[in-house]
Coordinates of C-alpha atoms (C1' of nucleotides) in Angstrom, one line a residue:
Chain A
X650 CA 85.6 97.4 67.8
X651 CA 82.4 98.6 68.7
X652 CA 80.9 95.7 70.4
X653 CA 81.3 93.4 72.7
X654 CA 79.4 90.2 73.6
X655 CA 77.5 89.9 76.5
X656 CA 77.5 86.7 79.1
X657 CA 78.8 83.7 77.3
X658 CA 81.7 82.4 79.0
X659 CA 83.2 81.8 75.9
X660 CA 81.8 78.3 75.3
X661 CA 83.5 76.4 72.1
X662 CA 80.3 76.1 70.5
X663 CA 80.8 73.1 68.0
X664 CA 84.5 72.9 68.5
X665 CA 84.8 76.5 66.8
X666 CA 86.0 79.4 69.0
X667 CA 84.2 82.1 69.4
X668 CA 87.2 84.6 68.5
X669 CA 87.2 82.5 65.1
X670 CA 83.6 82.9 64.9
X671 CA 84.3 86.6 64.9
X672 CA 86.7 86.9 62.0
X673 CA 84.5 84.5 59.9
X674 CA 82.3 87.5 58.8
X675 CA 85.9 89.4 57.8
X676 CA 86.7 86.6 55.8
X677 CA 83.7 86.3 54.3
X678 CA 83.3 90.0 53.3
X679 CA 87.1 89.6 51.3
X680 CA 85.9 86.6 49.9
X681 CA 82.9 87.5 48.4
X682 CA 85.1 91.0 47.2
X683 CA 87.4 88.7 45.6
X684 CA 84.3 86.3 44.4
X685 CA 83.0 89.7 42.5
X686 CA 86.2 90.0 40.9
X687 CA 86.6 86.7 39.7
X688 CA 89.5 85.6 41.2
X689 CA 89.2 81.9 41.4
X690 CA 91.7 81.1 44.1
X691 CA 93.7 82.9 47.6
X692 CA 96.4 82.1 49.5
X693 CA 96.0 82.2 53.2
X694 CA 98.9 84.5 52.8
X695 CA 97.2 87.0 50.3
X696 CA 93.3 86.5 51.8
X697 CA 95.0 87.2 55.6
X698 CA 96.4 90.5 54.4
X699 CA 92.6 91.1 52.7
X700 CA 91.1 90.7 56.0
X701 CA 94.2 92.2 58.2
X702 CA 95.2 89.6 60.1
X703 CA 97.9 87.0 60.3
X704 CA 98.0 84.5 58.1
X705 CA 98.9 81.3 60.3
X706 CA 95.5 82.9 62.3
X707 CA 93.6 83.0 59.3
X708 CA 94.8 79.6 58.8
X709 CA 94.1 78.0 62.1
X710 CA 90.5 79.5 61.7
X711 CA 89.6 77.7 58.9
X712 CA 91.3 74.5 60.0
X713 CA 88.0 74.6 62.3
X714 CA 86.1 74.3 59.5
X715 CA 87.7 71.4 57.5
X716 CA 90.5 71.2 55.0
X717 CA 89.4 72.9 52.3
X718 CA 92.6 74.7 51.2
X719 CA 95.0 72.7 48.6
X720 CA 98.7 72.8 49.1
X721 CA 100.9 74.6 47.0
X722 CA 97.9 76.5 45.4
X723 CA 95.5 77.8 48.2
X724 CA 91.8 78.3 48.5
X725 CA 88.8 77.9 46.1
X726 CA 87.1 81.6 46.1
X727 CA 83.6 80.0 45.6
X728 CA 83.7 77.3 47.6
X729 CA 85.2 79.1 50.5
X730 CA 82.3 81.4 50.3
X731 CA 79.9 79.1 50.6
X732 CA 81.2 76.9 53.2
X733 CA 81.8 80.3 55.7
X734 CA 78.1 81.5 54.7
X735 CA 76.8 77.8 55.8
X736 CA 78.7 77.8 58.6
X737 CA 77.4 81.2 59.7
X738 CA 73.9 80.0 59.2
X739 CA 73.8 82.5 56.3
X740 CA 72.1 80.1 53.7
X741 CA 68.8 80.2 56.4
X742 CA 66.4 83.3 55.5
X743 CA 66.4 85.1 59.2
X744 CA 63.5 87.2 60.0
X745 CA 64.6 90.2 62.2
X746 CA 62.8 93.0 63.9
X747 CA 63.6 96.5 64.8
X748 CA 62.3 98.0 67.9
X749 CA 62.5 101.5 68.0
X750 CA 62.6 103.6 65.2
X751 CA 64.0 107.0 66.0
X752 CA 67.1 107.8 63.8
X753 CA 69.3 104.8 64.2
X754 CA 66.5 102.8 63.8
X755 CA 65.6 104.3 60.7
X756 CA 69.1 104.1 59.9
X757 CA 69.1 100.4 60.2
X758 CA 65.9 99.6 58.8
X759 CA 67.3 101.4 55.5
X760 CA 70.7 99.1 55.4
X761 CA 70.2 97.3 51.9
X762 CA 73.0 95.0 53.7
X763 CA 70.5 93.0 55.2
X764 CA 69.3 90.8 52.5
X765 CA 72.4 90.0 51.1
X766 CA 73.3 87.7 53.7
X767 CA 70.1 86.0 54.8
X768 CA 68.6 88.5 57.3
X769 CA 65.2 90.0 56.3
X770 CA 63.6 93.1 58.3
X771 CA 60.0 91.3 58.7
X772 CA 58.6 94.4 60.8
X773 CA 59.9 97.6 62.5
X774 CA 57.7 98.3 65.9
X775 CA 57.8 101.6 67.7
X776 CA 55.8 102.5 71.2
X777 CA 54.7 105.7 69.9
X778 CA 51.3 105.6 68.6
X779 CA 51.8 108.7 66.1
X780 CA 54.7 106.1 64.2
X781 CA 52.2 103.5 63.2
X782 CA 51.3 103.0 59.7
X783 CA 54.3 105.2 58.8
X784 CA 56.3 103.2 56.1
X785 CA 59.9 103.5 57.1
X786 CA 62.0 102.2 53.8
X787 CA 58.7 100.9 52.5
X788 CA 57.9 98.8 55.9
X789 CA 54.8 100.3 58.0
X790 CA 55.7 100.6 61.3
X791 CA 53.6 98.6 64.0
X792 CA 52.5 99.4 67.2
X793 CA 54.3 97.8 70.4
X794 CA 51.5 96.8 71.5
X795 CA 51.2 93.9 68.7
X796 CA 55.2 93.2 69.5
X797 CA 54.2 89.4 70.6
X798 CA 51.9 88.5 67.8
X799 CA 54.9 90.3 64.8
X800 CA 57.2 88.0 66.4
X801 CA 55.1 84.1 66.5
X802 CA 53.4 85.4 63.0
X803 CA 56.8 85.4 61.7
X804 CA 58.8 83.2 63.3
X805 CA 61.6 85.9 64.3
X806 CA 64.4 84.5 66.9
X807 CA 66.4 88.0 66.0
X808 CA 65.4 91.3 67.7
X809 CA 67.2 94.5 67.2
X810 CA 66.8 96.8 69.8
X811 CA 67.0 100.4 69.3
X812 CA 65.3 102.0 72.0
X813 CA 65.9 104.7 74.6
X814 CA 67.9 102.8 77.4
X815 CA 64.8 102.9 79.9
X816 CA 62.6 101.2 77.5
X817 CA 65.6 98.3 76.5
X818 CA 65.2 96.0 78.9
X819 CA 61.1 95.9 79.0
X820 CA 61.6 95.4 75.3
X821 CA 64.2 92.8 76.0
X822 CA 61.5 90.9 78.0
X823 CA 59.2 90.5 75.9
X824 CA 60.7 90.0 72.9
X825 CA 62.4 86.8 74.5
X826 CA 58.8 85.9 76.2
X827 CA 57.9 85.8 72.9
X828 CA 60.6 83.8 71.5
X829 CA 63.3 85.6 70.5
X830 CA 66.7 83.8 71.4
X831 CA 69.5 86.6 69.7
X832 CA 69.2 90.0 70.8
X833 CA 71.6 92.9 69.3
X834 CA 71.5 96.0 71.5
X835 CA 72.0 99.2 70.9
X836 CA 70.5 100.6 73.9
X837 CA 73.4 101.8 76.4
X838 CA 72.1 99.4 79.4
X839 CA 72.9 96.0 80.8
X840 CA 70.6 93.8 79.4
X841 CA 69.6 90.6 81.9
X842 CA 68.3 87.3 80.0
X843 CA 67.9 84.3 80.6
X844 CA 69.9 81.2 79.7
X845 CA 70.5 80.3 76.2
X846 CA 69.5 83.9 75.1
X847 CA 72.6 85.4 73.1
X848 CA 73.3 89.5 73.6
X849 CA 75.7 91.3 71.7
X850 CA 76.1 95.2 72.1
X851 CA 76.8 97.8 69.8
X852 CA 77.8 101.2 71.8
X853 CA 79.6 104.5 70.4
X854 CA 80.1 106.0 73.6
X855 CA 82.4 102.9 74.4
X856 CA 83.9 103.1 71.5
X857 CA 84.9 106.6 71.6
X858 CA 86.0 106.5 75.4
X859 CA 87.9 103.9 74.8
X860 CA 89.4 105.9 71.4
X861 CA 90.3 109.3 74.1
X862 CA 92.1 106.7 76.6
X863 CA 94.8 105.9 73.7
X864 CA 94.6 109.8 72.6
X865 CA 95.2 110.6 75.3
X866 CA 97.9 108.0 75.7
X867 CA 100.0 109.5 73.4
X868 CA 99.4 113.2 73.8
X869 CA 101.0 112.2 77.1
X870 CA 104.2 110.4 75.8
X871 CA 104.6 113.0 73.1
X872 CA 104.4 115.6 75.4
X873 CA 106.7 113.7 78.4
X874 CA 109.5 114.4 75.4
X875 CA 108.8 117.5 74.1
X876 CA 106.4 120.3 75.0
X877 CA 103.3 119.9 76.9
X878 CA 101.3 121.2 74.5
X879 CA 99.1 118.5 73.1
X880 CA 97.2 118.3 70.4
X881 CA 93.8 119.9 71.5
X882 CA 94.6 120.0 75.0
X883 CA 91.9 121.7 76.6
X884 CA 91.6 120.5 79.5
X885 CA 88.3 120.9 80.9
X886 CA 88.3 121.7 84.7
X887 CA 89.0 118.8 86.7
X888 CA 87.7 119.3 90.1
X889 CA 84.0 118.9 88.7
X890 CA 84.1 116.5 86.1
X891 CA 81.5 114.2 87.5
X892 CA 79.5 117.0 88.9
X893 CA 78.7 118.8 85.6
X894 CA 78.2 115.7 82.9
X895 CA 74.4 115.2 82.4
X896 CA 72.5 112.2 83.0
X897 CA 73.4 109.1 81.1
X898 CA 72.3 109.2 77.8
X899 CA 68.7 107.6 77.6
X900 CA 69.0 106.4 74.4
X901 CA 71.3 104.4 72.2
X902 CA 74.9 105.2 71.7
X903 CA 73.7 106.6 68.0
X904 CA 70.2 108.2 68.3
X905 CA 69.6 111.9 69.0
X906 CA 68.4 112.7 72.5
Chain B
X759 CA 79.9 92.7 70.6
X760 CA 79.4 95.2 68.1
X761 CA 83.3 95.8 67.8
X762 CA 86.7 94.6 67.6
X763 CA 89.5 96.3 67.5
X764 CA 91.9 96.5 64.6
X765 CA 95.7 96.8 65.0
X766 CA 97.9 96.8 68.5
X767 CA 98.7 93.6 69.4
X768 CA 96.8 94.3 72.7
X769 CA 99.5 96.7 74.1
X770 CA 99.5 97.3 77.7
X771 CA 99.3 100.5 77.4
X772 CA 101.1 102.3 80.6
X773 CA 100.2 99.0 82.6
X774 CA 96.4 98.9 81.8
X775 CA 95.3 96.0 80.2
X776 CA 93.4 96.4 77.2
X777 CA 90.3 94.3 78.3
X778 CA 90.3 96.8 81.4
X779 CA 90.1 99.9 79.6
X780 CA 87.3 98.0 77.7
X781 CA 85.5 97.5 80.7
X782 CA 85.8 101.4 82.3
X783 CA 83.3 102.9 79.9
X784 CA 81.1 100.5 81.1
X785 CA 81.7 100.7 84.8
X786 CA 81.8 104.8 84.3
X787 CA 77.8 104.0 83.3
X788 CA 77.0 102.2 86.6
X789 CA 78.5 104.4 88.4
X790 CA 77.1 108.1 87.0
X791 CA 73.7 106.0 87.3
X792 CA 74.4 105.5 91.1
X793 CA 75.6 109.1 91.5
X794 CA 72.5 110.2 89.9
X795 CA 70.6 107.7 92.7
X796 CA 72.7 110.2 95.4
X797 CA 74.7 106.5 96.3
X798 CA 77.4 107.5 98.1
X799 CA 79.4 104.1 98.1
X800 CA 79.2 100.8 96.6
X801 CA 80.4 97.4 97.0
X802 CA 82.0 95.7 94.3
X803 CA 79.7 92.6 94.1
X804 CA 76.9 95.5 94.2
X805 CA 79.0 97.5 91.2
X806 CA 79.7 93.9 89.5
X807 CA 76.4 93.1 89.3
X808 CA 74.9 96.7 88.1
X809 CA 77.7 96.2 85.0
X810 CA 77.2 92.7 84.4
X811 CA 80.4 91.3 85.2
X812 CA 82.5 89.4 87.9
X813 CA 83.1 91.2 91.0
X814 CA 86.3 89.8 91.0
X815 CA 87.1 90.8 87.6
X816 CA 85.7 94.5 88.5
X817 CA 88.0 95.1 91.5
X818 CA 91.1 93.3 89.7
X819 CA 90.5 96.3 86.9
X820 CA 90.5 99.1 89.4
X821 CA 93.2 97.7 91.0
X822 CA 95.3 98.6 88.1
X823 CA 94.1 102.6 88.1
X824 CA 95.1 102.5 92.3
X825 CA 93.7 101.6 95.8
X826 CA 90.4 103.5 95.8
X827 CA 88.5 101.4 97.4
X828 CA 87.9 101.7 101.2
X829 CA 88.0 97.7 102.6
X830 CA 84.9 97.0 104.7
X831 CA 82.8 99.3 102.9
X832 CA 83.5 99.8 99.1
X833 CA 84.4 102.7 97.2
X834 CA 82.9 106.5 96.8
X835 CA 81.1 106.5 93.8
X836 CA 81.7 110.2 93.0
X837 CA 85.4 109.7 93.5
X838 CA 85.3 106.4 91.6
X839 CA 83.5 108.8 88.8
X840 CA 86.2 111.3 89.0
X841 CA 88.8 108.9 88.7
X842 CA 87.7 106.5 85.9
X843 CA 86.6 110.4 84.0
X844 CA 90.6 111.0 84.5
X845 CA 92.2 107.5 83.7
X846 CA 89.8 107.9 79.8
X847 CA 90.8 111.6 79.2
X848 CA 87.2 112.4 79.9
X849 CA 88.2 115.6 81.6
X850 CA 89.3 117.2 78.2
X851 CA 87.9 118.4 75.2
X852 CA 88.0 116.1 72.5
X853 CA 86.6 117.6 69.3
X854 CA 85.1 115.4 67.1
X855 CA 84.5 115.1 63.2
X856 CA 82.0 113.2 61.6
X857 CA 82.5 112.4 57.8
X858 CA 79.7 111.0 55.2
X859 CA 76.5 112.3 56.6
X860 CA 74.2 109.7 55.5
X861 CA 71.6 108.5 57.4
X862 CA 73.9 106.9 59.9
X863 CA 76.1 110.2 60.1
X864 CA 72.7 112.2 60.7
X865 CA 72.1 109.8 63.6
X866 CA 75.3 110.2 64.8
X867 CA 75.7 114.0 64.6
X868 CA 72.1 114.0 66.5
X869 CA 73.2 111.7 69.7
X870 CA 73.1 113.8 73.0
X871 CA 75.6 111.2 74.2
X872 CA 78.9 113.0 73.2
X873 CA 78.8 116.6 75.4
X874 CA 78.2 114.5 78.8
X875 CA 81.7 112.9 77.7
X876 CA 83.2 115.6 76.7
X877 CA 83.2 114.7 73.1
X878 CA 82.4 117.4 70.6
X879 CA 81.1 117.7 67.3
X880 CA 83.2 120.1 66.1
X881 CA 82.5 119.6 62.2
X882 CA 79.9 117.1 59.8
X883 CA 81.9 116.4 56.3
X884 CA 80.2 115.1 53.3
X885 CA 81.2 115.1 49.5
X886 CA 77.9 115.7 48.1
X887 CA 77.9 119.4 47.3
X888 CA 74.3 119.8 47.6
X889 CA 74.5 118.6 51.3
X890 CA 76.7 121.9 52.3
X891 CA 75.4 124.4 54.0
X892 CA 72.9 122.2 54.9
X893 CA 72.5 122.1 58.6
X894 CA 72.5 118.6 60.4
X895 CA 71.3 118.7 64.2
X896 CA 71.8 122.3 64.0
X897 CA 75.7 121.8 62.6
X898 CA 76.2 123.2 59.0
X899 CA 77.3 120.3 57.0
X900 CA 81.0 121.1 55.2
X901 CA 82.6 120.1 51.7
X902 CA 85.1 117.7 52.0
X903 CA 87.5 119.7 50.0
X904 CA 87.8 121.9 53.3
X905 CA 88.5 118.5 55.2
X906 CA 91.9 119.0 56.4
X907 CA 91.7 122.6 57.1
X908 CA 88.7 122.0 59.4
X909 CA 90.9 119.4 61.1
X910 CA 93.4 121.8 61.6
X911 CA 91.7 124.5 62.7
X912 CA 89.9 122.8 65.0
X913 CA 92.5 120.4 66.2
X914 CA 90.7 117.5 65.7
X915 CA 92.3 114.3 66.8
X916 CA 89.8 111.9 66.5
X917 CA 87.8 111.1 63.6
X918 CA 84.4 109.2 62.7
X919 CA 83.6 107.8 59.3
X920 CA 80.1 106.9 58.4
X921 CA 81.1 106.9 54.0
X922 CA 80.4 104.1 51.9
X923 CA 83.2 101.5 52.1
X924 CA 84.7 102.6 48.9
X925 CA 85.2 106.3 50.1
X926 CA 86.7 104.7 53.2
X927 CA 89.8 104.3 52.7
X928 CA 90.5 107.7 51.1
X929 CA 88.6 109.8 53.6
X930 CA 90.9 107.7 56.6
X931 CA 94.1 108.6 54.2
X932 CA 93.2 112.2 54.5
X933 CA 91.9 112.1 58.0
X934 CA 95.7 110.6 59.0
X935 CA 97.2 112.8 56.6
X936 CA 95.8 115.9 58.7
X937 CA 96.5 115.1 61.7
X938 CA 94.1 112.5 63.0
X939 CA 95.2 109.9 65.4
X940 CA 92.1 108.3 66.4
X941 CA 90.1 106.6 63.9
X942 CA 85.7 105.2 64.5
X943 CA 85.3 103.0 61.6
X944 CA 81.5 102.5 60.4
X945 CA 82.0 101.6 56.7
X946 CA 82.9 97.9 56.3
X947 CA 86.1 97.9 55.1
X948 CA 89.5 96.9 56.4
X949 CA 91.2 100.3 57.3
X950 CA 94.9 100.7 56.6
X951 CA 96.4 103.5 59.0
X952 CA 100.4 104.1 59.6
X953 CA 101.5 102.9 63.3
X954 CA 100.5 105.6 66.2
X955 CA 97.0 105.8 64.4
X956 CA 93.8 103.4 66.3
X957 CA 91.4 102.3 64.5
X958 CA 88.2 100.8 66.0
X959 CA 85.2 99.9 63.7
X960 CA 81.5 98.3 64.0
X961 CA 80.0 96.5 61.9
X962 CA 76.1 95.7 62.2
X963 CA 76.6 93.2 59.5
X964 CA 79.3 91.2 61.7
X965 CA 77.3 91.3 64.6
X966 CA 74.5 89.9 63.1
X967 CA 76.4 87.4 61.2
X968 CA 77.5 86.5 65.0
X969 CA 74.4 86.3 66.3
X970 CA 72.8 84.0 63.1
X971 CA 75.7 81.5 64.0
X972 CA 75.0 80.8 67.9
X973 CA 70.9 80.8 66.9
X974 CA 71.9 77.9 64.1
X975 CA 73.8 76.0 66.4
X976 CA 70.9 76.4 69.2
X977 CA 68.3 75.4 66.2
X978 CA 70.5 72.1 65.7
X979 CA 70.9 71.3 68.9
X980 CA 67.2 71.8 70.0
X981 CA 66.7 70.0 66.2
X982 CA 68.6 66.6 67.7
X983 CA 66.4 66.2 70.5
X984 CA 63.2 67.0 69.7
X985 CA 62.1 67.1 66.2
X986 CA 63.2 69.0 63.1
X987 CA 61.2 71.8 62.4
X988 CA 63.5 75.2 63.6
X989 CA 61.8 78.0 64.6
X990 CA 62.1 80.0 61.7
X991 CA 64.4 77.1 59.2
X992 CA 62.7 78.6 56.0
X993 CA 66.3 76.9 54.5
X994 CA 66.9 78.8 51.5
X995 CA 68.5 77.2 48.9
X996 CA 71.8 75.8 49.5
X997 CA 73.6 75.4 46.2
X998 CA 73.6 78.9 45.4
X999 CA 74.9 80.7 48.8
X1000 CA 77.5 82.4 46.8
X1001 CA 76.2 83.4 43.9
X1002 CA 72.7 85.1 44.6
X1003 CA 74.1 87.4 46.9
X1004 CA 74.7 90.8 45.5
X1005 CA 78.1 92.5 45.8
X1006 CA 78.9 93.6 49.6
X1007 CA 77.3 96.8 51.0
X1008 CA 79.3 99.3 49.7
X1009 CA 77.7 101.6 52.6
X1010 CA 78.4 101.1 56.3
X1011 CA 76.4 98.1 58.2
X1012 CA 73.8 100.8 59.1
X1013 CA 73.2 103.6 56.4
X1014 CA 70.5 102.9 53.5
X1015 CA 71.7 101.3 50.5
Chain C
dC1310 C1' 91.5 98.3 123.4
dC1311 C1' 90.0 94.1 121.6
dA1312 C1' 87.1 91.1 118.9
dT1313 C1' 84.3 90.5 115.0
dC1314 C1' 82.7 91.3 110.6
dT1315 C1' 82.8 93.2 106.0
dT1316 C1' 85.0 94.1 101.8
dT1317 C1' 89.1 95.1 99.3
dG1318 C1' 93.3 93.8 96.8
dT1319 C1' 95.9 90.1 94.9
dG1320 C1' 98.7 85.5 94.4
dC1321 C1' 97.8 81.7 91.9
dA1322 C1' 96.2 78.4 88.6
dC1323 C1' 93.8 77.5 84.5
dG1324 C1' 92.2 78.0 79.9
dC1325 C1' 91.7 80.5 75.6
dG1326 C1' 93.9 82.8 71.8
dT1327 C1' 97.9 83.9 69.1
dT1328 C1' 102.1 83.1 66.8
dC1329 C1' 106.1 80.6 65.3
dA1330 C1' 108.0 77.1 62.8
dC1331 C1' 107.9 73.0 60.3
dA1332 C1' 106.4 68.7 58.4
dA1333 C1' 103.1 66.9 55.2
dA1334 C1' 100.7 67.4 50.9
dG1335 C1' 100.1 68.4 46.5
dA1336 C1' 101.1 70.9 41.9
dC1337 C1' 104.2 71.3 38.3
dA1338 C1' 108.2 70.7 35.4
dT1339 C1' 111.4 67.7 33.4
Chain D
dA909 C1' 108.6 58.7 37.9
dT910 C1' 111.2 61.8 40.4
dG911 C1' 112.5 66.1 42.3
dT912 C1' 111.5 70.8 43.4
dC913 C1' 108.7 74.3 44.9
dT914 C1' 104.7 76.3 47.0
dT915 C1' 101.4 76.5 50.5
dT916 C1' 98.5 74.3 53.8
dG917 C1' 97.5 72.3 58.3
dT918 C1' 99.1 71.9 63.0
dG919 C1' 102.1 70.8 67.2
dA920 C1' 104.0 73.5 70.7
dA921 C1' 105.2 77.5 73.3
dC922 C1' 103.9 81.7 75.1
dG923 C1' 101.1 85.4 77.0
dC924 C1' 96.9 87.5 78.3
dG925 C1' 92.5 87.3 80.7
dT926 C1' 89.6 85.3 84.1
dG927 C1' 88.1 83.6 88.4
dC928 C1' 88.9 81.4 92.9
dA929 C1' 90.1 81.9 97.3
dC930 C1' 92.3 84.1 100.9
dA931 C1' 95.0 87.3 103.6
dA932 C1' 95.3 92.1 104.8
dA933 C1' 92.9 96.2 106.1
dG934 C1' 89.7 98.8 108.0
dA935 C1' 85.1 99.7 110.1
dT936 C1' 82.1 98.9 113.9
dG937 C1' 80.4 97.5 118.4
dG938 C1' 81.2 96.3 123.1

DNA sequence: CCATCTTTGTGCACGCGTTCACAAAGACAT
DNA sequence: ATGTCTTTGTGAACGCGTGCACAAAGATGG
């Protein structure tokens, strides 16, 4: 998994883990897949295997929610739908800005996934004055500068940030001076906030390094019992590994440098 | 967080916990940041602090790699670099292919992030005929008829998919099929892969889903004390959650509809 | 050489998350 | 109405991850 929540000491918000809180989106995604093909009801048996994960898990996680399975025949398709998507807050309309729009950015403010659960891109803002006016998938882009008065004029409490990692956490700052409350980052930093702000990082980087570690996992063990060998084992010299790597990348796991 | 990983039933891989691999990528940041800074050492509460976790927590996790630390003083941070480079298989090559060059791929192929880690595009696949040839951050985009022979000639070993979620599954089939062992998952969809194959995805649409649930429960709360109006609680209407939205992104969280 | 001070490495306890296994509940047939 | 069969909802056990708190280790100064 790409991400990875930030502060938080895992608080049961409401009675409902957050590890359930997680899955709820998975759920919800094979729901609404089965929803489109009119299937009317799913066991937790048939719905787990759907989402990939144990049944008696998947079961437990909506127990959190209520009883809303029937014995013997399983869960309403509809209903279940729409009592994950109000539980996720998805029946709200969520304004969300997009700071930064260099490739990933653009990437994101092009995601037609947006409006099908709730979340609408109210503005993209960039700092570079030669961006504004620019319609990015039909939305001009806005000057930094006007960051504070995009957020109150629309009543946004979600910011995407997308920025080089040197800009991140300025941005951070003011957008929750302004009154943002969620932030998703996508900026390889540590973001600091204060209380009762919610971060949640997306990083590629992370994800890959942590992908190599198992490769490289079992390129060991395969070789430990057969030839050495691996894969594409070309080792790079290992005396200078930290020497010769370049700074850290300045911008988000996913935009070009 | 931004991912979550599928499969292996959190494995201890070779005595590493999974949450401390997690972590590495992360401390690997703080510390290529210090080496930049000419640090020589660091403490752990300094280290802890600079990656956003508990210092505890931090020298727990690199007690499991060895004793590197010097007591009374706190570790070298270019040995630490070296070390933590090692434990992730950042000393070697990994080559790297990216299929479904959308706008997300694009973004992807065009991050400076991957050389410093010694990650390597090695090859950008699409199945849009007119994209071939075409070059993408100065990499000649391929067929995806030549899919597995690229994989092979290259021995690639970890692959990135940035298709539509209906391609998904048949591009990771391939992928495995060829030789691929390491799967980054952008398309939202539930990968199946054999055992011996990882699979990590993101999914912008999760995390956002995430984020709308803690910012609804932080609306209700600040809602019972104070009076009702949310910051943004345009509340959409709720009877028909499930029905007005349109079928699920067929396209990863973060490439254009 | 000894005392003091700093910081690591870790034993231990606690809590969350996962999974098993089963009793309770309801559908359905007779 | 009664019995059978399916599937939910959950009690309980287990294991992993986290954080406290402290002993061991080494640096530093006299």
């Amino acid at each position: 998994m790409a991400t990875g929540r930030t502060h938080r000491p895992a608080t049961r918000s409401r009675g409902i883990p957050e590890a359930t809180v997680a899955r709820l989106p998975l759920y919800l995604r094979a729901l609404t897949a089965l929803s489109e093909r009119s299937v009317p009801t799913v066991s937790s048996e048939e719905l787990a295997a759907a989402a990939g994960v144990n049944s008696a898990k998947l079961r437990k996680d909506f127990s959190y929610l209520g009883s809303y399975g029937t014995r013997g025949v399983g869960y309403d398709v509809e209903y279940l739908v729409y009592q994950i998507s109000r539980e996720l807050g998805l029946t709200q309309d969520w304004p969300v800005v997009i700071v930064g729009i260099g490739n990933l950015g653009a990437a994101l403010a092009n995601y037609g996934g947006f409006a099908s659960r709730g979340f609408r891109v109210a503005a993209l803002i960039d700092a570079d004055p030669a961006m504004a006016g620019k319609p990015v998938a039909g939305i001009p882009v806005q000057h930094s500068d006007d960051l504070e008065k995009i957020i109150q004029d629309n009543g946004v409490s979600i910011g995407v940030i997308a920025t080089p990692a040197g800009a991140a956490q300025a941005v951070c700052d003011r957008l929750v001076a302004a009154g943002v409350t969620s932030i998703l980052n996508f900026a390889p930093t540590v973001l600091t906030v204060p209380d009762g702000v919610d971060v949640r990082k997306v990083d590629l980087s992370i994800e890959l390094q942590i992908l190599a570690f198992h490769e490289q996992r079992k390129a060991g063990e395969e070789a430990a019992h057969s030839d050495g060998t691996g894969p594409a084992a070309v080792t790079r010299e290992e005396s200078d590994a930290s020497a010769d790597q370049g700074p850290d990348g300045d911008v988000p796991a996913v935009m070009p440098a």
